[in-house]
PDB file of C-alpha atoms and ligand atoms in Angstrom:
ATOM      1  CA  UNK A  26     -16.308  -1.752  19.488  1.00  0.00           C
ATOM      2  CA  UNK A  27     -17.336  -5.435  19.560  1.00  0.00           C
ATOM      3  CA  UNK A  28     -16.301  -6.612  22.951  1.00  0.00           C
ATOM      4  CA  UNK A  29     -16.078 -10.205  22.624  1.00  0.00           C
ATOM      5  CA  UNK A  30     -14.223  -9.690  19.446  1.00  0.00           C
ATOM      6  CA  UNK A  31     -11.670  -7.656  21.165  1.00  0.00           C
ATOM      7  CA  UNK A  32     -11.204 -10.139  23.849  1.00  0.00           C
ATOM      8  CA  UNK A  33     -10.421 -12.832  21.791  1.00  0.00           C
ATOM      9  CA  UNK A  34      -7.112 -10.634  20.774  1.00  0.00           C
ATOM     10  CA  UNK A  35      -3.800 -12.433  22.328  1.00  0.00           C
ATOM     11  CA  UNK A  36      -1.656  -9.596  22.202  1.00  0.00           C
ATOM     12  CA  UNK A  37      -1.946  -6.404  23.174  1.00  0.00           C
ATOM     13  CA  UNK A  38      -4.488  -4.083  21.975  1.00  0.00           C
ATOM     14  CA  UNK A  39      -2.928  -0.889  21.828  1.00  0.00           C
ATOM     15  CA  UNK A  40       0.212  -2.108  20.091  1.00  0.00           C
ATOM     16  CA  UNK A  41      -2.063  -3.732  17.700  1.00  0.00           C
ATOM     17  CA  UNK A  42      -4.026  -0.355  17.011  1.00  0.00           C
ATOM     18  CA  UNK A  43      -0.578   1.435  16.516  1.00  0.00           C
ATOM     19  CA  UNK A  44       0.632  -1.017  13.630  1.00  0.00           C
ATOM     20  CA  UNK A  45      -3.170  -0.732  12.249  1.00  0.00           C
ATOM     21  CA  UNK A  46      -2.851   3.236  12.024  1.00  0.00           C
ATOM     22  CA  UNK A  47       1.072   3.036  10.787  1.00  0.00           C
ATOM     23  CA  UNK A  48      -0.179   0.564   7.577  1.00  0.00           C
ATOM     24  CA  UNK A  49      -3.374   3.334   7.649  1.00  0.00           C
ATOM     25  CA  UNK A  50      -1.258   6.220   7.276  1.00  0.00           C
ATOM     26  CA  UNK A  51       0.788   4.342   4.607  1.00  0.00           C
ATOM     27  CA  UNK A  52      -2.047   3.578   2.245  1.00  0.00           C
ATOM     28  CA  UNK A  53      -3.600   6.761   2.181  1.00  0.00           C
ATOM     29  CA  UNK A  54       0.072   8.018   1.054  1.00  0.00           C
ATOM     30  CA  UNK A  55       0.065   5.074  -1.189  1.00  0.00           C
ATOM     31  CA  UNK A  56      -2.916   6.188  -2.776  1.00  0.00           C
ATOM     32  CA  UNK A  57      -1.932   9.886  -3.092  1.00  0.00           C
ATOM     33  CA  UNK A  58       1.372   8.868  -4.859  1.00  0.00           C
ATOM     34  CA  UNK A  59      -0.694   6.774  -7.605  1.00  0.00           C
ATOM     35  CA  UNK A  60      -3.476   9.142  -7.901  1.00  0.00           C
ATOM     36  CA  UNK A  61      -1.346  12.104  -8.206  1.00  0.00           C
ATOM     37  CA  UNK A  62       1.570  10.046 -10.263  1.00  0.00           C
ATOM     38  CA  UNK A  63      -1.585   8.557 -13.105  1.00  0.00           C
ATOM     39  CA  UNK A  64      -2.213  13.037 -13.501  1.00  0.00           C
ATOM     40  CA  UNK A  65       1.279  14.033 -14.466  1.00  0.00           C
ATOM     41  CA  UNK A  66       3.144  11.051 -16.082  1.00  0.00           C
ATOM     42  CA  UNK A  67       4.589  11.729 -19.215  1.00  0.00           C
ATOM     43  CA  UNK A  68       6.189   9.649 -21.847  1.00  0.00           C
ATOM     44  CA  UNK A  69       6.283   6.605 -23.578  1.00  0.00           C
ATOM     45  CA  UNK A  70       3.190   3.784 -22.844  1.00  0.00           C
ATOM     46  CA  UNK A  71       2.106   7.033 -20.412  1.00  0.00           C
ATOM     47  CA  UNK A  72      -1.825   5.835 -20.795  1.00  0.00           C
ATOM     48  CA  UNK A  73      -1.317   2.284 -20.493  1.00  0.00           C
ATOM     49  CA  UNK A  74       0.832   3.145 -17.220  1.00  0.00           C
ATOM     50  CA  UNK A  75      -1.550   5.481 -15.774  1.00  0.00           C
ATOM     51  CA  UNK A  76      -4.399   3.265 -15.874  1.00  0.00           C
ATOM     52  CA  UNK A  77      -2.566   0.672 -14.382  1.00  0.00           C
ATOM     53  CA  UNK A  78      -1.916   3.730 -11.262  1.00  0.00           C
ATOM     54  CA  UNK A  79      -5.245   4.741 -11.035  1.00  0.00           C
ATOM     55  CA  UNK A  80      -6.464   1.136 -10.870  1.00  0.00           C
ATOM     56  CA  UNK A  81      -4.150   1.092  -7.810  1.00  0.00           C
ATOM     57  CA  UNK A  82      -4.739   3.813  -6.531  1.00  0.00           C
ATOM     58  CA  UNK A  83      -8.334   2.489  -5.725  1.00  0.00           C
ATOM     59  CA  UNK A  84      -7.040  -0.519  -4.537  1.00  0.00           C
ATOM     60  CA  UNK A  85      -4.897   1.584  -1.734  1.00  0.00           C
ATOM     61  CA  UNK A  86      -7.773   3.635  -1.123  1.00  0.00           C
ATOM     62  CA  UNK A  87      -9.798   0.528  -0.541  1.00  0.00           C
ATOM     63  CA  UNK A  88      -6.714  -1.163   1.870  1.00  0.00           C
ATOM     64  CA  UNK A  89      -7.427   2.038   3.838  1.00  0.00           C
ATOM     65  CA  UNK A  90     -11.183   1.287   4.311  1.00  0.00           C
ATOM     66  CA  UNK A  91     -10.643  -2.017   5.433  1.00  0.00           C
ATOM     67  CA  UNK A  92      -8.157  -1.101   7.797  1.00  0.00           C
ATOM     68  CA  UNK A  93     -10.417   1.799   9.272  1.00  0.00           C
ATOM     69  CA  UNK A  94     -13.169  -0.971   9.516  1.00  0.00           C
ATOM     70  CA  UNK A  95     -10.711  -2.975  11.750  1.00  0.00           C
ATOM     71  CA  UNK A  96      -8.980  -0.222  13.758  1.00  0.00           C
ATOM     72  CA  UNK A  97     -13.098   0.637  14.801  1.00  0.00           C
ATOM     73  CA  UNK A  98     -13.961  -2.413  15.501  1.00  0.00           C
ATOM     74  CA  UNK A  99     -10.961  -3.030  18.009  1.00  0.00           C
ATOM     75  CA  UNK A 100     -11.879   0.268  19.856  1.00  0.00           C
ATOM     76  CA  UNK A 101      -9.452   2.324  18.249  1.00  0.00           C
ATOM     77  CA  UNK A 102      -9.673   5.398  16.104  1.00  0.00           C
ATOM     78  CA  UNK A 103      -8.221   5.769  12.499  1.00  0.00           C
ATOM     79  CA  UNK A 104      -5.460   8.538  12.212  1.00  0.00           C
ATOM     80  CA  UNK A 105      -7.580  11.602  12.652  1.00  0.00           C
ATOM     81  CA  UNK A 106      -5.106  13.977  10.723  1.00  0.00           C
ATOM     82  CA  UNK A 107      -3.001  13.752   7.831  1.00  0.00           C
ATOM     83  CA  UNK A 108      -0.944  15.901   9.492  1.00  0.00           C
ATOM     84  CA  UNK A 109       0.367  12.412  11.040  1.00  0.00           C
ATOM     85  CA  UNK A 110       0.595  10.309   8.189  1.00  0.00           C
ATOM     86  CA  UNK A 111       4.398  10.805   7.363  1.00  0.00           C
ATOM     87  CA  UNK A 112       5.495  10.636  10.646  1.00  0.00           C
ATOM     88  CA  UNK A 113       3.297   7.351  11.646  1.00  0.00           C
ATOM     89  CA  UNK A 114       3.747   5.858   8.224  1.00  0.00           C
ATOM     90  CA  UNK A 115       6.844   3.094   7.574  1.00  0.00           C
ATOM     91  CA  UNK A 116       7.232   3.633   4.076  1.00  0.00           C
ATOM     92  CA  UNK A 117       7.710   6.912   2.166  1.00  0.00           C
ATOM     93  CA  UNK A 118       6.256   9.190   0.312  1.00  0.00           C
ATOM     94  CA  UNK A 119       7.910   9.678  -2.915  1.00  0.00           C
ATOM     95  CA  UNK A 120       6.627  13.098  -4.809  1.00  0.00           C
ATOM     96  CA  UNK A 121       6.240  12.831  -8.778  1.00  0.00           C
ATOM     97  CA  UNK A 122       8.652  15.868  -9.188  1.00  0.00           C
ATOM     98  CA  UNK A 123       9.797  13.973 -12.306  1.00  0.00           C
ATOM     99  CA  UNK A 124       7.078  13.049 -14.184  1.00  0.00           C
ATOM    100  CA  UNK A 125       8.473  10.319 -16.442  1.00  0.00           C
ATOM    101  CA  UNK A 126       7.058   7.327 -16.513  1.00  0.00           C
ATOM    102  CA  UNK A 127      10.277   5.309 -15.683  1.00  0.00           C
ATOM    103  CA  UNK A 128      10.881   7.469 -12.980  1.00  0.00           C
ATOM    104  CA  UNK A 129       7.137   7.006 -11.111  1.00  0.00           C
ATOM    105  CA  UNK A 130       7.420   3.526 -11.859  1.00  0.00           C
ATOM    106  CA  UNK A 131      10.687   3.382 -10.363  1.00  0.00           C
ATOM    107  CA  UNK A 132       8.957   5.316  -7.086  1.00  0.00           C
ATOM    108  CA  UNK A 133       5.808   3.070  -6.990  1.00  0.00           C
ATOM    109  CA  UNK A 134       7.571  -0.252  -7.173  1.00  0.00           C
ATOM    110  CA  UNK A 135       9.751   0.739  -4.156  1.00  0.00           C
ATOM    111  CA  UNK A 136       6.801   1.866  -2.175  1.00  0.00           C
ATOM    112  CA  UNK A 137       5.341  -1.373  -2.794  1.00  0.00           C
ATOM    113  CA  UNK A 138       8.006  -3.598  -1.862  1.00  0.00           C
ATOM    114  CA  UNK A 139       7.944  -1.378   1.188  1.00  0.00           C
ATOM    115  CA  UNK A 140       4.199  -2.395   1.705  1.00  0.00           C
ATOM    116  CA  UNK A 141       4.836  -6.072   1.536  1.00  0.00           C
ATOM    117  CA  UNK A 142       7.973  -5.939   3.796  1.00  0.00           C
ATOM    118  CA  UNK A 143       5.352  -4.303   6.553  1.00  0.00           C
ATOM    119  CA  UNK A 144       2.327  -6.780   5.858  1.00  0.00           C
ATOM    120  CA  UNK A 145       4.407  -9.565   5.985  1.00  0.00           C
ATOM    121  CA  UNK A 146       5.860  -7.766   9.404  1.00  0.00           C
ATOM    122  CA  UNK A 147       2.042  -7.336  10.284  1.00  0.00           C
ATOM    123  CA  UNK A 148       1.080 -11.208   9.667  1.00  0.00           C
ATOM    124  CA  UNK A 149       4.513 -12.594  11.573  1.00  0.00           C
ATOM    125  CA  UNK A 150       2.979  -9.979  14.991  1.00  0.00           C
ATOM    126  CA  UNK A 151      -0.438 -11.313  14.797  1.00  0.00           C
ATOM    127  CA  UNK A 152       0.093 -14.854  13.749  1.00  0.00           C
ATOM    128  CA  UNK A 153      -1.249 -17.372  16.157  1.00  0.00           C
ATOM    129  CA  UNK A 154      -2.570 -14.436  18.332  1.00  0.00           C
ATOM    130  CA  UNK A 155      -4.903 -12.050  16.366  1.00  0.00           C
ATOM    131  CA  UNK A 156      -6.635 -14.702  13.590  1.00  0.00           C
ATOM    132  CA  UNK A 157      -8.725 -11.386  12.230  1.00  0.00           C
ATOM    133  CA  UNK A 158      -6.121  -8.841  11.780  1.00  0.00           C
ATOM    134  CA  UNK A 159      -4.004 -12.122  10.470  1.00  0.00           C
ATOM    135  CA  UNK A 160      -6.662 -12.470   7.392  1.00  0.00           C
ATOM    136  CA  UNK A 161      -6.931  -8.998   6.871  1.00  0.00           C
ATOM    137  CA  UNK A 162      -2.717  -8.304   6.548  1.00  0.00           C
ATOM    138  CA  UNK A 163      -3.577 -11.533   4.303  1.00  0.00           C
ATOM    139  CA  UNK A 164      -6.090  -9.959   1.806  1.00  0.00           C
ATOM    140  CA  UNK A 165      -3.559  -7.129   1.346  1.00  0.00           C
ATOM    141  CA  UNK A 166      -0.494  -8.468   1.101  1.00  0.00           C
ATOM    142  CA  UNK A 167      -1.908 -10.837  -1.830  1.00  0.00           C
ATOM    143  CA  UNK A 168      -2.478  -7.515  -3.314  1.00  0.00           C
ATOM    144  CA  UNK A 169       0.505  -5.913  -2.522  1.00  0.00           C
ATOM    145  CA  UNK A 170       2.003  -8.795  -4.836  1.00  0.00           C
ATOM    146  CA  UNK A 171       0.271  -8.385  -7.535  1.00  0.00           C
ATOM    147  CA  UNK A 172       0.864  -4.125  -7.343  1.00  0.00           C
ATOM    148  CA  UNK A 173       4.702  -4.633  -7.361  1.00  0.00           C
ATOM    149  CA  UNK A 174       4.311  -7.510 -10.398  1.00  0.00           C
ATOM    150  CA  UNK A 175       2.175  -5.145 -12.459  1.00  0.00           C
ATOM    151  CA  UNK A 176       4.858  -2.711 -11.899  1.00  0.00           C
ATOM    152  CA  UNK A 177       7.862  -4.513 -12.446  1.00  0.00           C
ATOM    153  CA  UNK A 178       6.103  -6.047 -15.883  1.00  0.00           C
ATOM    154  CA  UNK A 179       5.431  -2.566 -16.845  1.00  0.00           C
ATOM    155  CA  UNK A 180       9.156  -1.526 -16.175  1.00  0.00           C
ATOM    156  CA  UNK A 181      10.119  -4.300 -18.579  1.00  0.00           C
ATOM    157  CA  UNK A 182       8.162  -3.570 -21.139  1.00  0.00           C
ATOM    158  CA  UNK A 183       9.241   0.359 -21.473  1.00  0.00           C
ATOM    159  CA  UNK A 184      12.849  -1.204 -21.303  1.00  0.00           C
ATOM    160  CA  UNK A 185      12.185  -3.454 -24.322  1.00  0.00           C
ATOM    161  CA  UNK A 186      10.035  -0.716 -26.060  1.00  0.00           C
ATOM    162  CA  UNK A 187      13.392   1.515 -25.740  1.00  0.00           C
ATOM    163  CA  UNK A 188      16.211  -1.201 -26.872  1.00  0.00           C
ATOM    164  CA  UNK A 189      14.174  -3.683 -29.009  1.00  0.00           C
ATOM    165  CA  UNK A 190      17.469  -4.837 -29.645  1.00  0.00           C
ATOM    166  CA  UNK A 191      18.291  -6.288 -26.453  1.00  0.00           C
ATOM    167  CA  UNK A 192      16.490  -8.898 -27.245  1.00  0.00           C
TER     168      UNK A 192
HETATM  169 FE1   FE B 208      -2.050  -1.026  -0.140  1.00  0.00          FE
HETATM  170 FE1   FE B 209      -0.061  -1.541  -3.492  1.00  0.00          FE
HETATM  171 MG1   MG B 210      -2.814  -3.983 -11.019  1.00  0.00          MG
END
């Protein structure tokens, strides 16, 4: 814990350690969902799709390390089981059960507008008060973004695939 670097925190610590572990506990959920989703999709533009997961899937699993780096350096500990992670994390886990590709895109792109809805919640809390945590709900959200547009782009393009004559 860097001491001076917690002090300079205008809100509450502990409240701010809580939020860091709920947006932990999401991304490692967030990362299970794409890494497990890229293994069983089937259907049409299934490869071009499942790149596109596992690419964020190591983006989530990378949101997770910086937010481990952060809860640490505030004194805190990350989630020690995941045991925790559906009951600490605000959005949902949504299982693969159906494997078809509009279905897991379908799951994703709710998950991430979850994700921005709670970094955007995360930057209002620490705005003004916690500059670090601020830059860091930054960084993710801008990533976030992008996640839900790669999605949604992907969505379309399976819909025109199916009706090219919607055009
Ligand atoms: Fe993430
Ligand atoms: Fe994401
Ligand atoms: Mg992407």
């Amino acid at each position: 814990m860097g001491t001076r670097g917690r002090e300079i925190v205008g809100m509450d610590v502990n409240q701010l350690l809580d939020l860091l572990n709920r947006a932990y506990a999401s991304e490692w959920l967030a990362y299970y969902q794409y890494w497990l989703g890229a293994k069983v999709i089937k259907g049409p533009m299934k490869d071009a799709v499942a790149a596109e997961l596992n690419l964020h899937a190591a983006e989530e699993l990378n949101h997770a390390v910086l937010l481990a780096g952060r809860i640490v350096q505030l004194g805190g500990t990350p989630g020690l089981s995941p045991k925790d992670w559906f009951t600490l994390s605000p959005c949902k886990y949504e299982a693969p059960a159906d494997a078809y590709v509009g279905v897991i895109l379908g799951q994703n792109i709710v998950g991430e507008q979850c994700a921005i809805s709670s970094y955007k919640q995360l930057m209002d809390t620490t705005k003004d008060k916690d500059m670090v945590t601020y830059n860091l709900a930054l960084t993710i959200l801008q990533q976030e973004v992008e996640h839900e547009e790669d999605l949604q782009s992907l969505e379309e393009d399976l819909k025109l695939m199916l009706q090219p004559t919607s055009r």
